[in-house]
Amino acid sequence: MLQRKVTIKNPFRELAYYQSRVFVAFFIIIALMAGLLFWVANLQVFHYENYRTRSDANRIRVRPVAPTRGLIYDRNGVILAENRSVYSLELIPEQVDDIDETLSQLKELLQLDDDDIERFHKEKRYTRRERFKKIPIKQKLTEKQVALFAVNRFRFKGVSVEARLVRYYPYGSVLVHALGYVGRINDREKARIDAANYKATHHIGKVGLEKHYESILHGTIGSRVVEVDVHERVLRTLSEQTPQNGVDLHLSLDVELQLAAEKALAGRRGVIVALDPANGDVLALVSNPGYNPNLFVTGISSKDYNKLLKSQDRPLFNRALRGQYSPGSTIKPHMAWLGLTSGMITPSYTVEDPGFFMLPNDERRYRDWKKLGHGKRIGYKQAIAQSCDTFFYDLAVRLGIDRIHPSMSKFGFGQLTGIDMGEEVPGLMPSRDWKRGARRAPWYPGETVIIGIGQGYWTATPLQIANSAAVIANDGKRYQLRLVNSQEANGVKTFMAPQLAEQQIDIGDGQHFDLIKKAMKEVNHGLRGSAREAFRDAPYESAGKTGTVQLVGYSQDEEYDKTKVAQNLHDNALYIGYAPYEKPQIAVAIVLENAGGGGSNAAPVARKVMDFYLESKPQKNKEPNT
């Protein structure tokens, strides 16, 4: 039987093994600690600034703060354009993995429409290089929509509901052609603005005053440094730079007069311009039809925009600023003054009016509006009061286009009024040189005949026509027109410098101007004045001139029958005037498209406007602003 071999333990060897293991373990621990210390040093010392910045970026946000847009008031402190708080649904593209899926879910949850989604994608294209910028999906959320989103907010990373101030126009379409409106910034506008100053702004002035004064209405952007949690909720504000709010504008417009003028138009297509002849202030500016500017602020639907765009009434067109109408017989006082002051006629000069005028050696008859004429001895006074065409055909030929053009230009025809709105057109005061350059043709005598009654190539805007009436009321002084009287910033109101006369027509001793004014008084108050019915029993004296502009031509033997003419080719009705006669406080121009006679249609509108301003308004509102 074999005996089993017993191994005796060697404590010294075991101790040696143990010590070697401890040494290796200790070395590993030291190495790991060294590596950890090195990594900590790397983070905390060598790359401290870099990692601190990256860490802060996870919890700290620098958010631009939009300035509050300046308000717009009328001359009596009535607010015309304000800012209202609304809830806006907004998305940050950088924080959303699948934008289309997110929009689809939001559309279903909040009942968004296709126009909302389309506007978002359009805005996203405008801001494609600013992926951290919040882009509005829908503005003016209802309380129900806000509550629905709040409950489901956890589902939509990168989407939030923000309280925003948006432009609101309390008078809607009544003032749209004077104020203009703001809308979303597009690519063309983005290229010309200071992008840094518009980081928190989605809107910009598009037309009118809103566009012309954009640089001061907008203000200067501010910023806020905030700490956020993982859901982008603000935990606290670390620092803030206050934005500089936009400047408030105070206008010369009287909104009550504006409303009265709108009412006087009674829905007809046309323009009313009312001025203070003493300084060029615009008291009312109505272009009808208008449109609701509030639709454009938050984004108008394609359906509504196409409806406006395709309307035959052209509501988007600012007739006061850009409408080019033949001034018609409203220029007869100006022509008569030129005839008297140039010596081409005398106060006693008369013509025979058989109902037409003929040039020497020309068989064409230039017809008077009155078929059988006004009689044998028609002077300038009767010609203005009764609007005799034949007298002014004769006068125009005597004067000649080379004298008419520069003289009528002094009244502002063919020139910008300089109104602070932008986009104004100058109209056309034709001349021999103009026709040679524009039409490559000579000037014909028959064209001078037609110029005598404000037709032919001669076109003017209602602003120019109104200003030409103010020039007569103001004894030859022509002012640059303006809408803004003062600006207000930080509670300090700064008045605009008093308007200086842009031009003073040389009227000599004023005798001929006085004769013209008396003739215009006969238009409104004379026994045979063309506006006598409109101003019958008026509690004040005034001066005016009616006009009727034919839009289609007829052969010499053909009679005008409006029942056989398309409505949009019926005559335009015009009127200019001022009141009171002795100390004018208001000058007006009325243009009614396709309305017919100026005396029967435009003059009654002017009477309503003058009545309201002179009789219904407190005296303090009629004092000129300086």
C-alpha positions as semicolon CSV with decimal commas, in nm:
position;residue;x (nm);y (nm);z (nm)
1;M;0,000;0,000;0,000
2;L;0,142;0,334;-0,116
3;Q;0,168;0,618;0,129
4;R;0,026;0,965;0,030
5;K;0,284;1,248;0,003
6;V;0,205;1,547;0,225
7;T;0,316;1,898;0,111
8;I;0,430;2,116;0,392
9;K;0,314;2,491;0,369
10;N;0,581;2,753;0,303
11;P;0,474;3,073;0,480
12;F;0,767;3,271;0,338
13;R;0,668;3,194;-0,021
14;E;0,304;3,280;0,046
15;L;0,409;3,607;0,201
16;A;0,621;3,688;-0,103
17;Y;0,323;3,612;-0,336
18;Y;0,097;3,832;-0,123
19;Q;0,339;4,121;-0,122
20;S;0,381;4,106;-0,499
21;R;0,002;4,114;-0,549
22;V;-0,032;4,408;-0,312
23;F;0,241;4,592;-0,498
24;V;0,073;4,536;-0,836
25;A;-0,264;4,642;-0,698
26;F;-0,111;4,949;-0,538
27;F;0,064;5,038;-0,863
28;I;-0,261;5,006;-1,057
29;I;-0,443;5,222;-0,804
30;I;-0,169;5,484;-0,818
31;A;-0,179;5,478;-1,199
32;L;-0,554;5,514;-1,201
33;M;-0,541;5,795;-0,946
34;A;-0,271;5,968;-1,149
35;G;-0,478;5,932;-1,462
36;L;-0,785;6,065;-1,281
37;L;-0,588;6,355;-1,139
38;F;-0,448;6,429;-1,483
39;W;-0,795;6,421;-1,636
40;V;-0,930;6,645;-1,362
41;A;-0,640;6,883;-1,415
42;N;-0,706;6,873;-1,787
43;L;-1,070;6,963;-1,730
44;Q;-1,022;7,213;-1,453
45;V;-0,694;7,377;-1,554
46;F;-0,581;7,324;-1,912
47;H;-0,928;7,327;-2,081
48;Y;-1,126;7,498;-1,811
49;E;-1,266;7,779;-2,025
50;N;-1,367;7,546;-2,306
51;Y;-1,552;7,295;-2,088
52;R;-1,704;7,565;-1,872
53;T;-1,849;7,728;-2,182
54;R;-1,986;7,395;-2,304
55;S;-2,131;7,325;-1,963
56;D;-2,292;7,664;-1,941
57;A;-2,436;7,618;-2,288
58;N;-2,639;7,328;-2,155
59;R;-2,805;7,538;-1,888
60;I;-2,759;7,904;-1,983
61;R;-2,931;8,075;-2,274
62;V;-2,882;8,425;-2,411
63;R;-3,222;8,527;-2,539
64;P;-3,281;8,840;-2,747
65;V;-3,553;9,068;-2,614
66;A;-3,762;9,251;-2,871
67;P;-3,821;9,622;-2,818
68;T;-4,181;9,742;-2,795
69;R;-4,283;9,904;-3,122
70;G;-4,370;10,272;-3,101
71;L;-4,737;10,368;-3,090
72;I;-4,915;10,601;-3,332
73;Y;-5,164;10,868;-3,219
74;D;-5,381;11,120;-3,398
75;R;-5,357;11,496;-3,337
76;N;-5,583;11,470;-3,030
77;G;-5,406;11,178;-2,865
78;V;-5,637;10,903;-2,992
79;I;-5,439;10,583;-3,045
80;L;-5,436;10,463;-3,405
81;A;-5,181;10,180;-3,391
82;E;-5,109;9,988;-3,071
83;N;-4,948;9,665;-2,951
84;R;-5,158;9,384;-2,806
85;S;-5,039;9,079;-2,615
86;V;-5,111;8,744;-2,778
87;Y;-4,996;8,384;-2,726
88;S;-4,775;8,252;-3,002
89;L;-4,688;7,887;-3,072
90;E;-4,318;7,877;-3,166
91;L;-4,058;7,617;-3,264
92;I;-3,677;7,608;-3,253
93;P;-3,559;7,399;-3,554
94;E;-3,229;7,296;-3,389
95;Q;-3,411;7,129;-3,100
96;V;-3,664;6,930;-3,305
97;D;-3,558;6,598;-3,458
98;D;-3,850;6,556;-3,698
99;I;-4,013;6,889;-3,778
100;D;-4,272;6,749;-4,018
101;E;-4,391;6,488;-3,767
102;T;-4,401;6,750;-3,492
103;L;-4,607;6,984;-3,708
104;S;-4,842;6,700;-3,799
105;Q;-4,905;6,621;-3,432
106;L;-4,950;6,987;-3,345
107;K;-5,190;7,033;-3,633
108;E;-5,406;6,749;-3,506
109;L;-5,385;6,856;-3,141
110;L;-5,450;7,229;-3,185
111;Q;-5,658;7,220;-3,505
112;L;-5,407;7,422;-3,706
113;D;-5,491;7,488;-4,070
114;D;-5,281;7,450;-4,382
115;D;-5,210;7,824;-4,401
116;D;-5,045;7,809;-4,057
117;I;-4,813;7,530;-4,171
118;E;-4,740;7,704;-4,500
119;R;-4,651;8,030;-4,325
120;F;-4,422;7,840;-4,086
121;H;-4,228;7,680;-4,372
122;K;-4,200;8,017;-4,545
123;E;-4,067;8,177;-4,227
124;K;-3,830;7,882;-4,180
125;R;-3,684;7,948;-4,523
126;Y;-3,628;8,312;-4,431
127;T;-3,440;8,210;-4,113
128;R;-3,267;7,896;-4,244
129;R;-2,927;8,017;-4,115
130;E;-3,060;8,085;-3,766
131;R;-3,162;7,739;-3,649
132;F;-3,172;7,847;-3,285
133;K;-3,421;8,125;-3,359
134;K;-3,781;8,067;-3,256
135;I;-4,014;8,054;-3,552
136;P;-4,386;8,119;-3,501
137;I;-4,622;7,844;-3,611
138;K;-4,943;8,016;-3,511
139;Q;-5,008;8,348;-3,345
140;K;-5,318;8,454;-3,156
141;L;-5,375;8,117;-2,990
142;T;-5,708;8,076;-2,813
143;E;-5,720;7,998;-2,443
144;K;-5,829;7,646;-2,529
145;Q;-5,529;7,595;-2,757
146;V;-5,292;7,728;-2,490
147;A;-5,440;7,489;-2,232
148;L;-5,422;7,189;-2,469
149;F;-5,058;7,256;-2,545
150;A;-4,970;7,306;-2,177
151;V;-5,105;6,959;-2,096
152;N;-4,913;6,800;-2,386
153;R;-4,599;7,010;-2,372
154;F;-4,379;6,713;-2,268
155;R;-4,441;6,557;-2,609
156;F;-4,297;6,850;-2,805
157;K;-3,934;6,923;-2,740
158;G;-3,828;7,256;-2,887
159;V;-4,185;7,388;-2,907
160;S;-4,320;7,650;-2,669
161;V;-4,598;7,901;-2,620
162;E;-4,469;8,257;-2,585
163;A;-4,647;8,581;-2,495
164;R;-4,580;8,833;-2,771
165;L;-4,683;9,187;-2,852
166;V;-4,829;9,222;-3,200
167;R;-4,948;9,528;-3,389
168;Y;-5,317;9,607;-3,379
169;Y;-5,507;9,874;-3,572
170;P;-5,832;9,960;-3,390
171;Y;-5,975;10,152;-3,687
172;G;-5,905;9,878;-3,940
173;S;-5,961;9,974;-4,303
174;V;-6,046;10,338;-4,228
175;L;-5,682;10,436;-4,178
176;V;-5,495;10,162;-4,360
177;H;-5,391;10,377;-4,657
178;A;-5,250;10,642;-4,423
179;L;-5,083;10,423;-4,161
180;G;-4,993;10,120;-4,370
181;Y;-4,928;9,800;-4,174
182;V;-4,657;9,564;-4,049
183;G;-4,604;9,209;-4,171
184;R;-4,355;8,925;-4,150
185;I;-4,001;8,995;-4,264
186;N;-3,917;8,846;-4,604
187;D;-3,585;8,772;-4,775
188;R;-3,569;9,103;-4,957
189;E;-3,621;9,298;-4,637
190;K;-3,382;9,075;-4,446
191;A;-3,104;9,167;-4,687
192;R;-3,133;9,541;-4,615
193;I;-3,198;9,553;-4,239
194;D;-2,961;9,520;-3,945
195;A;-3,012;9,147;-3,880
196;A;-2,875;9,171;-3,525
197;N;-3,135;9,431;-3,433
198;Y;-3,419;9,211;-3,562
199;K;-3,320;8,882;-3,395
200;A;-3,625;8,890;-3,169
201;T;-3,854;9,052;-3,425
202;H;-4,060;8,878;-3,692
203;H;-4,238;9,188;-3,827
204;I;-4,146;9,503;-4,015
205;G;-4,332;9,799;-4,164
206;K;-4,452;9,711;-4,512
207;V;-4,619;10,028;-4,648
208;G;-4,725;10,376;-4,541
209;L;-4,608;10,540;-4,220
210;E;-4,517;10,203;-4,071
211;K;-4,256;10,155;-4,342
212;H;-4,142;10,517;-4,376
213;Y;-4,070;10,551;-4,003
214;E;-3,958;10,190;-3,945
215;S;-3,613;10,290;-3,821
216;I;-3,753;10,480;-3,522
217;L;-4,073;10,284;-3,465
218;H;-3,887;9,954;-3,424
219;G;-3,645;10,049;-3,143
220;T;-3,325;9,871;-3,038
221;I;-3,302;9,506;-2,933
222;G;-3,209;9,398;-2,578
223;S;-3,098;9,064;-2,431
224;R;-3,158;8,841;-2,130
225;V;-2,921;8,573;-1,992
226;V;-3,127;8,294;-1,829
227;E;-3,069;7,954;-1,669
228;V;-3,292;7,674;-1,801
229;D;-3,365;7,314;-1,714
230;V;-3,361;7,014;-1,948
231;H;-3,706;7,112;-2,073
232;E;-3,588;7,462;-2,161
233;R;-3,799;7,613;-1,884
234;V;-3,648;7,929;-1,738
235;L;-3,527;7,880;-1,382
236;R;-3,384;8,226;-1,322
237;T;-3,258;8,536;-1,497
238;L;-2,886;8,591;-1,458
239;S;-2,854;8,930;-1,629
240;E;-3,050;9,154;-1,861
241;Q;-2,991;9,436;-2,108
242;T;-3,311;9,638;-2,144
243;P;-3,423;9,703;-2,502
244;Q;-3,481;10,058;-2,620
245;N;-3,845;10,085;-2,721
246;G;-3,957;10,247;-3,043
247;V;-4,052;10,613;-3,072
248;D;-4,421;10,708;-3,055
249;L;-4,560;10,919;-3,341
250;H;-4,822;11,191;-3,309
251;L;-4,993;11,270;-3,639
252;S;-5,169;11,570;-3,788
253;L;-5,461;11,341;-3,877
254;D;-5,791;11,392;-3,697
255;V;-5,945;11,046;-3,667
256;E;-6,295;11,185;-3,612
257;L;-6,267;11,384;-3,935
258;Q;-6,130;11,072;-4,101
259;L;-6,435;10,874;-3,990
260;A;-6,667;11,152;-4,108
261;A;-6,495;11,156;-4,448
262;E;-6,521;10,778;-4,475
263;K;-6,891;10,803;-4,397
264;A;-6,937;11,078;-4,658
265;L;-6,793;10,852;-4,928
266;A;-7,073;10,606;-4,851
267;G;-6,881;10,307;-4,985
268;R;-6,804;10,461;-5,325
269;R;-6,462;10,424;-5,488
270;G;-6,270;10,742;-5,439
271;V;-6,044;10,966;-5,237
272;I;-6,082;11,246;-4,985
273;V;-5,780;11,454;-4,884
274;A;-5,815;11,733;-4,629
275;L;-5,526;11,970;-4,550
276;D;-5,449;12,259;-4,322
277;P;-5,356;12,522;-4,584
278;A;-5,155;12,720;-4,327
279;N;-4,881;12,459;-4,286
280;G;-4,932;12,152;-4,507
281;D;-5,061;11,925;-4,230
282;V;-5,278;11,638;-4,356
283;L;-5,604;11,637;-4,158
284;A;-5,767;11,341;-4,332
285;L;-5,662;11,095;-4,599
286;V;-5,922;10,845;-4,716
287;S;-5,875;10,605;-5,004
288;N;-6,175;10,381;-5,054
289;P;-6,210;10,088;-5,062
290;G;-5,956;9,983;-4,804
291;Y;-5,879;9,653;-4,634
292;N;-5,822;9,524;-4,283
293;P;-5,450;9,563;-4,202
294;N;-5,480;9,332;-3,900
295;L;-5,507;9,038;-4,140
296;F;-5,152;9,105;-4,260
297;V;-4,993;9,136;-3,917
298;T;-5,017;8,770;-3,822
299;G;-5,026;8,639;-4,177
300;I;-5,314;8,665;-4,422
301;S;-5,450;8,345;-4,574
302;S;-5,397;8,279;-4,943
303;K;-5,773;8,285;-4,998
304;D;-5,817;8,628;-4,838
305;Y;-5,513;8,773;-5,014
306;N;-5,620;8,651;-5,357
307;K;-5,963;8,797;-5,295
308;L;-5,807;9,139;-5,232
309;L;-5,564;9,104;-5,520
310;K;-5,827;9,011;-5,776
311;S;-6,095;9,258;-5,668
312;Q;-6,191;9,500;-5,944
313;D;-6,220;9,773;-5,680
314;R;-5,845;9,743;-5,609
315;P;-5,860;9,784;-5,229
316;L;-5,481;9,737;-5,199
317;F;-5,419;10,042;-5,419
318;N;-5,356;10,371;-5,237
319;R;-5,547;10,611;-5,458
320;A;-5,451;10,921;-5,261
321;L;-5,080;10,856;-5,298
322;R;-5,054;10,673;-5,628
323;G;-5,379;10,733;-5,815
324;Q;-5,314;10,938;-6,129
325;Y;-5,629;11,118;-6,236
326;S;-5,696;11,391;-6,488
327;P;-5,755;11,696;-6,266
328;G;-6,024;11,818;-6,504
329;S;-6,190;12,153;-6,443
330;T;-6,043;12,183;-6,093
331;I;-5,742;12,351;-6,255
332;K;-5,946;12,626;-6,421
333;P;-5,881;12,877;-6,139
334;H;-5,508;12,816;-6,175
335;M;-5,528;12,864;-6,552
336;A;-5,733;13,183;-6,514
337;W;-5,477;13,326;-6,271
338;L;-5,199;13,248;-6,519
339;G;-5,396;13,419;-6,796
340;L;-5,451;13,731;-6,587
341;T;-5,099;13,758;-6,444
342;S;-4,932;13,692;-6,781
343;G;-5,144;13,956;-6,954
344;M;-5,291;13,708;-7,202
345;I;-5,636;13,810;-7,079
346;T;-5,773;14,100;-6,876
347;P;-6,047;14,096;-6,612
348;S;-6,283;14,228;-6,880
349;Y;-6,186;13,976;-7,146
350;T;-6,477;13,762;-7,275
351;V;-6,539;13,491;-7,533
352;E;-6,846;13,376;-7,721
353;D;-6,945;13,022;-7,631
354;P;-7,169;12,853;-7,889
355;G;-7,108;12,518;-7,721
356;F;-6,774;12,441;-7,885
357;F;-6,430;12,580;-7,972
358;M;-6,240;12,554;-8,299
359;L;-5,875;12,617;-8,382
360;P;-5,806;12,835;-8,687
361;N;-5,798;12,632;-9,008
362;D;-5,919;12,321;-8,824
363;E;-6,266;12,170;-8,865
364;R;-6,259;11,978;-8,537
365;R;-6,494;12,102;-8,270
366;Y;-6,385;12,086;-7,905
367;R;-6,717;12,065;-7,729
368;D;-6,829;12,241;-7,415
369;W;-7,007;12,031;-7,154
370;K;-7,313;12,248;-7,215
371;K;-7,445;12,158;-7,557
372;L;-7,575;12,503;-7,655
373;G;-7,297;12,690;-7,479
374;H;-7,296;12,955;-7,206
375;G;-7,363;13,269;-7,415
376;K;-7,192;13,547;-7,602
377;R;-6,999;13,730;-7,332
378;I;-6,829;13,482;-7,096
379;G;-6,548;13,617;-6,881
380;Y;-6,315;13,438;-6,642
381;K;-6,552;13,480;-6,345
382;Q;-6,850;13,317;-6,515
383;A;-6,620;13,060;-6,676
384;I;-6,497;12,946;-6,336
385;A;-6,836;12,963;-6,160
386;Q;-7,020;12,777;-6,439
387;S;-6,719;12,574;-6,553
388;C;-6,728;12,693;-6,912
389;D;-6,493;12,477;-7,120
390;T;-6,487;12,699;-7,426
391;F;-6,334;12,991;-7,235
392;F;-6,046;12,773;-7,116
393;Y;-5,993;12,614;-7,458
394;D;-5,936;12,965;-7,588
395;L;-5,720;13,064;-7,289
396;A;-5,497;12,757;-7,322
397;V;-5,426;12,834;-7,686
398;R;-5,344;13,195;-7,600
399;L;-5,104;13,084;-7,325
400;G;-4,939;12,794;-7,507
401;I;-4,795;12,481;-7,351
402;D;-4,452;12,643;-7,301
403;R;-4,606;12,891;-7,059
404;I;-4,860;12,653;-6,902
405;H;-4,610;12,382;-6,803
406;P;-4,372;12,585;-6,582
407;S;-4,653;12,788;-6,426
408;M;-4,868;12,489;-6,330
409;S;-4,557;12,318;-6,194
410;K;-4,538;12,599;-5,937
411;F;-4,869;12,475;-5,796
412;G;-4,708;12,133;-5,747
413;F;-4,838;11,951;-6,052
414;G;-4,593;11,696;-6,188
415;Q;-4,397;11,702;-5,860
416;L;-4,398;11,502;-5,539
417;T;-4,573;11,666;-5,246
418;G;-4,300;11,526;-5,020
419;I;-4,547;11,365;-4,782
420;D;-4,376;11,142;-4,525
421;M;-4,519;10,812;-4,647
422;G;-4,296;10,701;-4,932
423;E;-4,412;10,537;-5,256
424;E;-4,570;10,860;-5,382
425;V;-4,587;10,914;-5,758
426;P;-4,541;11,258;-5,918
427;G;-4,818;11,246;-6,177
428;L;-4,752;11,418;-6,507
429;M;-4,747;11,784;-6,605
430;P;-4,684;11,744;-6,978
431;S;-4,458;11,964;-7,186
432;R;-4,321;11,983;-7,536
433;D;-3,990;11,831;-7,422
434;W;-4,166;11,553;-7,232
435;K;-4,362;11,442;-7,536
436;R;-4,057;11,453;-7,757
437;G;-3,869;11,230;-7,515
438;A;-4,151;10,997;-7,404
439;R;-4,353;10,968;-7,725
440;R;-4,094;11,071;-7,983
441;A;-4,349;11,303;-8,138
442;P;-4,404;11,679;-8,162
443;W;-4,658;11,869;-7,954
444;Y;-4,980;11,948;-8,143
445;P;-5,203;12,254;-8,095
446;G;-5,506;12,035;-8,023
447;E;-5,325;11,888;-7,722
448;T;-5,288;12,237;-7,578
449;V;-5,664;12,288;-7,615
450;I;-5,740;11,982;-7,401
451;I;-5,480;12,084;-7,142
452;G;-5,695;12,394;-7,084
453;I;-5,957;12,181;-6,908
454;G;-5,713;11,959;-6,720
455;Q;-5,733;11,657;-6,948
456;G;-5,519;11,496;-7,216
457;Y;-5,179;11,388;-7,084
458;W;-5,215;11,587;-6,762
459;T;-5,248;11,362;-6,455
460;A;-5,225;11,434;-6,083
461;T;-5,266;11,253;-5,754
462;P;-5,542;11,359;-5,514
463;L;-5,268;11,481;-5,278
464;Q;-5,140;11,716;-5,550
465;I;-5,491;11,833;-5,635
466;A;-5,563;11,909;-5,269
467;N;-5,233;12,092;-5,231
468;S;-5,305;12,303;-5,537
469;A;-5,627;12,420;-5,365
470;A;-5,430;12,495;-5,048
471;V;-5,187;12,707;-5,253
472;I;-5,474;12,927;-5,367
473;A;-5,618;12,948;-5,015
474;N;-5,273;13,037;-4,883
475;D;-5,196;13,315;-5,133
476;G;-4,942;13,127;-5,336
477;K;-4,749;12,948;-5,060
478;R;-4,693;12,579;-5,127
479;Y;-4,592;12,358;-4,835
480;Q;-4,445;12,011;-4,827
481;L;-4,721;11,787;-4,694
482;R;-4,669;11,590;-4,374
483;L;-4,849;11,348;-4,145
484;V;-4,620;11,340;-3,840
485;N;-4,627;11,645;-3,614
486;S;-4,421;11,521;-3,321
487;Q;-4,227;11,226;-3,183
488;E;-4,223;11,098;-2,826
489;A;-3,950;10,888;-2,662
490;N;-3,912;10,812;-2,291
491;G;-4,193;11,051;-2,210
492;V;-4,029;11,345;-2,389
493;K;-4,222;11,486;-2,685
494;T;-4,029;11,653;-2,964
495;F;-4,224;11,864;-3,210
496;M;-4,127;11,863;-3,573
497;A;-3,982;12,187;-3,701
498;P;-4,251;12,421;-3,839
499;Q;-4,303;12,369;-4,208
500;L;-4,140;12,628;-4,428
501;A;-4,302;12,717;-4,755
502;E;-4,151;12,493;-5,019
503;Q;-4,226;12,758;-5,277
504;Q;-4,383;13,102;-5,287
505;I;-4,545;13,187;-5,616
506;D;-4,488;13,545;-5,718
507;I;-4,840;13,687;-5,704
508;G;-4,738;14,053;-5,723
509;D;-4,981;14,268;-5,530
510;G;-5,220;13,974;-5,499
511;Q;-5,492;14,144;-5,703
512;H;-5,527;13,862;-5,954
513;F;-5,526;13,600;-5,680
514;D;-5,810;13,784;-5,509
515;L;-6,007;13,785;-5,834
516;I;-5,964;13,410;-5,867
517;K;-6,071;13,352;-5,508
518;K;-6,387;13,557;-5,559
519;A;-6,468;13,353;-5,869
520;M;-6,424;13,032;-5,671
521;K;-6,657;13,174;-5,406
522;E;-6,915;13,212;-5,681
523;V;-6,884;12,839;-5,755
524;N;-7,025;12,761;-5,409
525;H;-7,248;13,061;-5,342
526;G;-7,325;13,226;-5,677
527;L;-7,667;13,211;-5,841
528;R;-7,531;12,992;-6,121
529;G;-7,235;12,834;-5,944
530;S;-7,178;12,468;-6,025
531;A;-7,168;12,374;-5,653
532;R;-7,442;12,610;-5,533
533;E;-7,686;12,330;-5,445
534;A;-7,429;12,148;-5,234
535;F;-7,345;12,463;-5,033
536;R;-7,692;12,611;-5,011
537;D;-7,758;12,752;-4,662
538;A;-7,405;12,674;-4,542
539;P;-7,332;12,861;-4,215
540;Y;-6,993;12,968;-4,351
541;E;-6,858;13,105;-4,677
542;S;-6,625;12,891;-4,885
543;A;-6,457;12,873;-5,223
544;G;-6,435;12,580;-5,459
545;K;-6,425;12,436;-5,807
546;T;-6,604;12,133;-5,950
547;G;-6,473;11,899;-6,214
548;T;-6,611;11,623;-6,434
549;V;-6,361;11,411;-6,624
550;Q;-6,464;11,213;-6,928
551;L;-6,286;10,877;-6,950
552;V;-6,379;10,779;-7,307
553;G;-6,366;10,975;-7,630
554;Y;-6,656;11,038;-7,868
555;S;-6,690;11,156;-8,223
556;Q;-6,807;11,513;-8,280
557;D;-7,165;11,411;-8,357
558;E;-7,193;11,142;-8,088
559;E;-7,370;11,219;-7,760
560;Y;-7,259;11,081;-7,424
561;D;-7,509;10,827;-7,290
562;K;-7,392;10,665;-6,969
563;T;-7,647;10,386;-7,005
564;K;-7,445;10,266;-7,305
565;V;-7,108;10,289;-7,132
566;A;-6,957;10,035;-6,895
567;Q;-6,979;10,151;-6,534
568;N;-6,602;10,163;-6,495
569;L;-6,589;10,414;-6,784
570;H;-6,841;10,661;-6,642
571;D;-6,711;11,010;-6,575
572;N;-6,504;11,082;-6,265
573;A;-6,639;11,350;-6,029
574;L;-6,396;11,597;-5,869
575;Y;-6,405;11,893;-5,637
576;I;-6,151;12,121;-5,470
577;G;-6,226;12,389;-5,216
578;Y;-6,140;12,559;-4,891
579;A;-6,321;12,715;-4,596
580;P;-6,385;12,952;-4,433
581;Y;-6,340;13,190;-4,722
582;E;-6,169;13,471;-4,527
583;K;-5,942;13,266;-4,299
584;P;-5,911;12,916;-4,446
585;Q;-5,872;12,635;-4,193
586;I;-5,929;12,340;-4,426
587;A;-5,865;12,267;-4,794
588;V;-6,011;11,956;-4,954
589;A;-5,993;11,752;-5,271
590;I;-6,255;11,493;-5,362
591;V;-6,219;11,235;-5,639
592;L;-6,507;10,994;-5,697
593;E;-6,444;10,729;-5,960
594;N;-6,719;10,685;-6,221
595;A;-6,964;10,891;-6,016
596;G;-7,069;11,144;-6,279
597;G;-7,089;11,522;-6,235
598;G;-6,857;11,693;-5,990
599;G;-7,115;11,948;-5,880
600;S;-7,386;11,695;-5,805
601;N;-7,169;11,420;-5,658
602;A;-6,828;11,538;-5,534
603;A;-6,932;11,879;-5,399
604;P;-7,188;11,736;-5,150
605;V;-6,916;11,511;-5,010
606;A;-6,690;11,813;-4,961
607;R;-6,973;11,998;-4,786
608;K;-7,012;11,714;-4,533
609;V;-6,640;11,711;-4,461
610;M;-6,624;12,089;-4,417
611;D;-6,939;12,096;-4,204
612;F;-6,799;11,837;-3,968
613;Y;-6,463;12,006;-3,930
614;L;-6,590;12,362;-3,894
615;E;-6,916;12,304;-3,708
616;S;-6,889;11,974;-3,521
617;K;-6,532;11,985;-3,394
618;P;-6,417;12,190;-3,091
619;Q;-6,227;12,503;-3,183
620;K;-5,906;12,372;-3,024
621;N;-5,883;12,098;-3,286
622;K;-5,885;12,348;-3,569
623;E;-5,583;12,542;-3,454
624;P;-5,277;12,455;-3,666
625;N;-5,010;12,248;-3,495
626;T;-4,662;12,398;-3,494
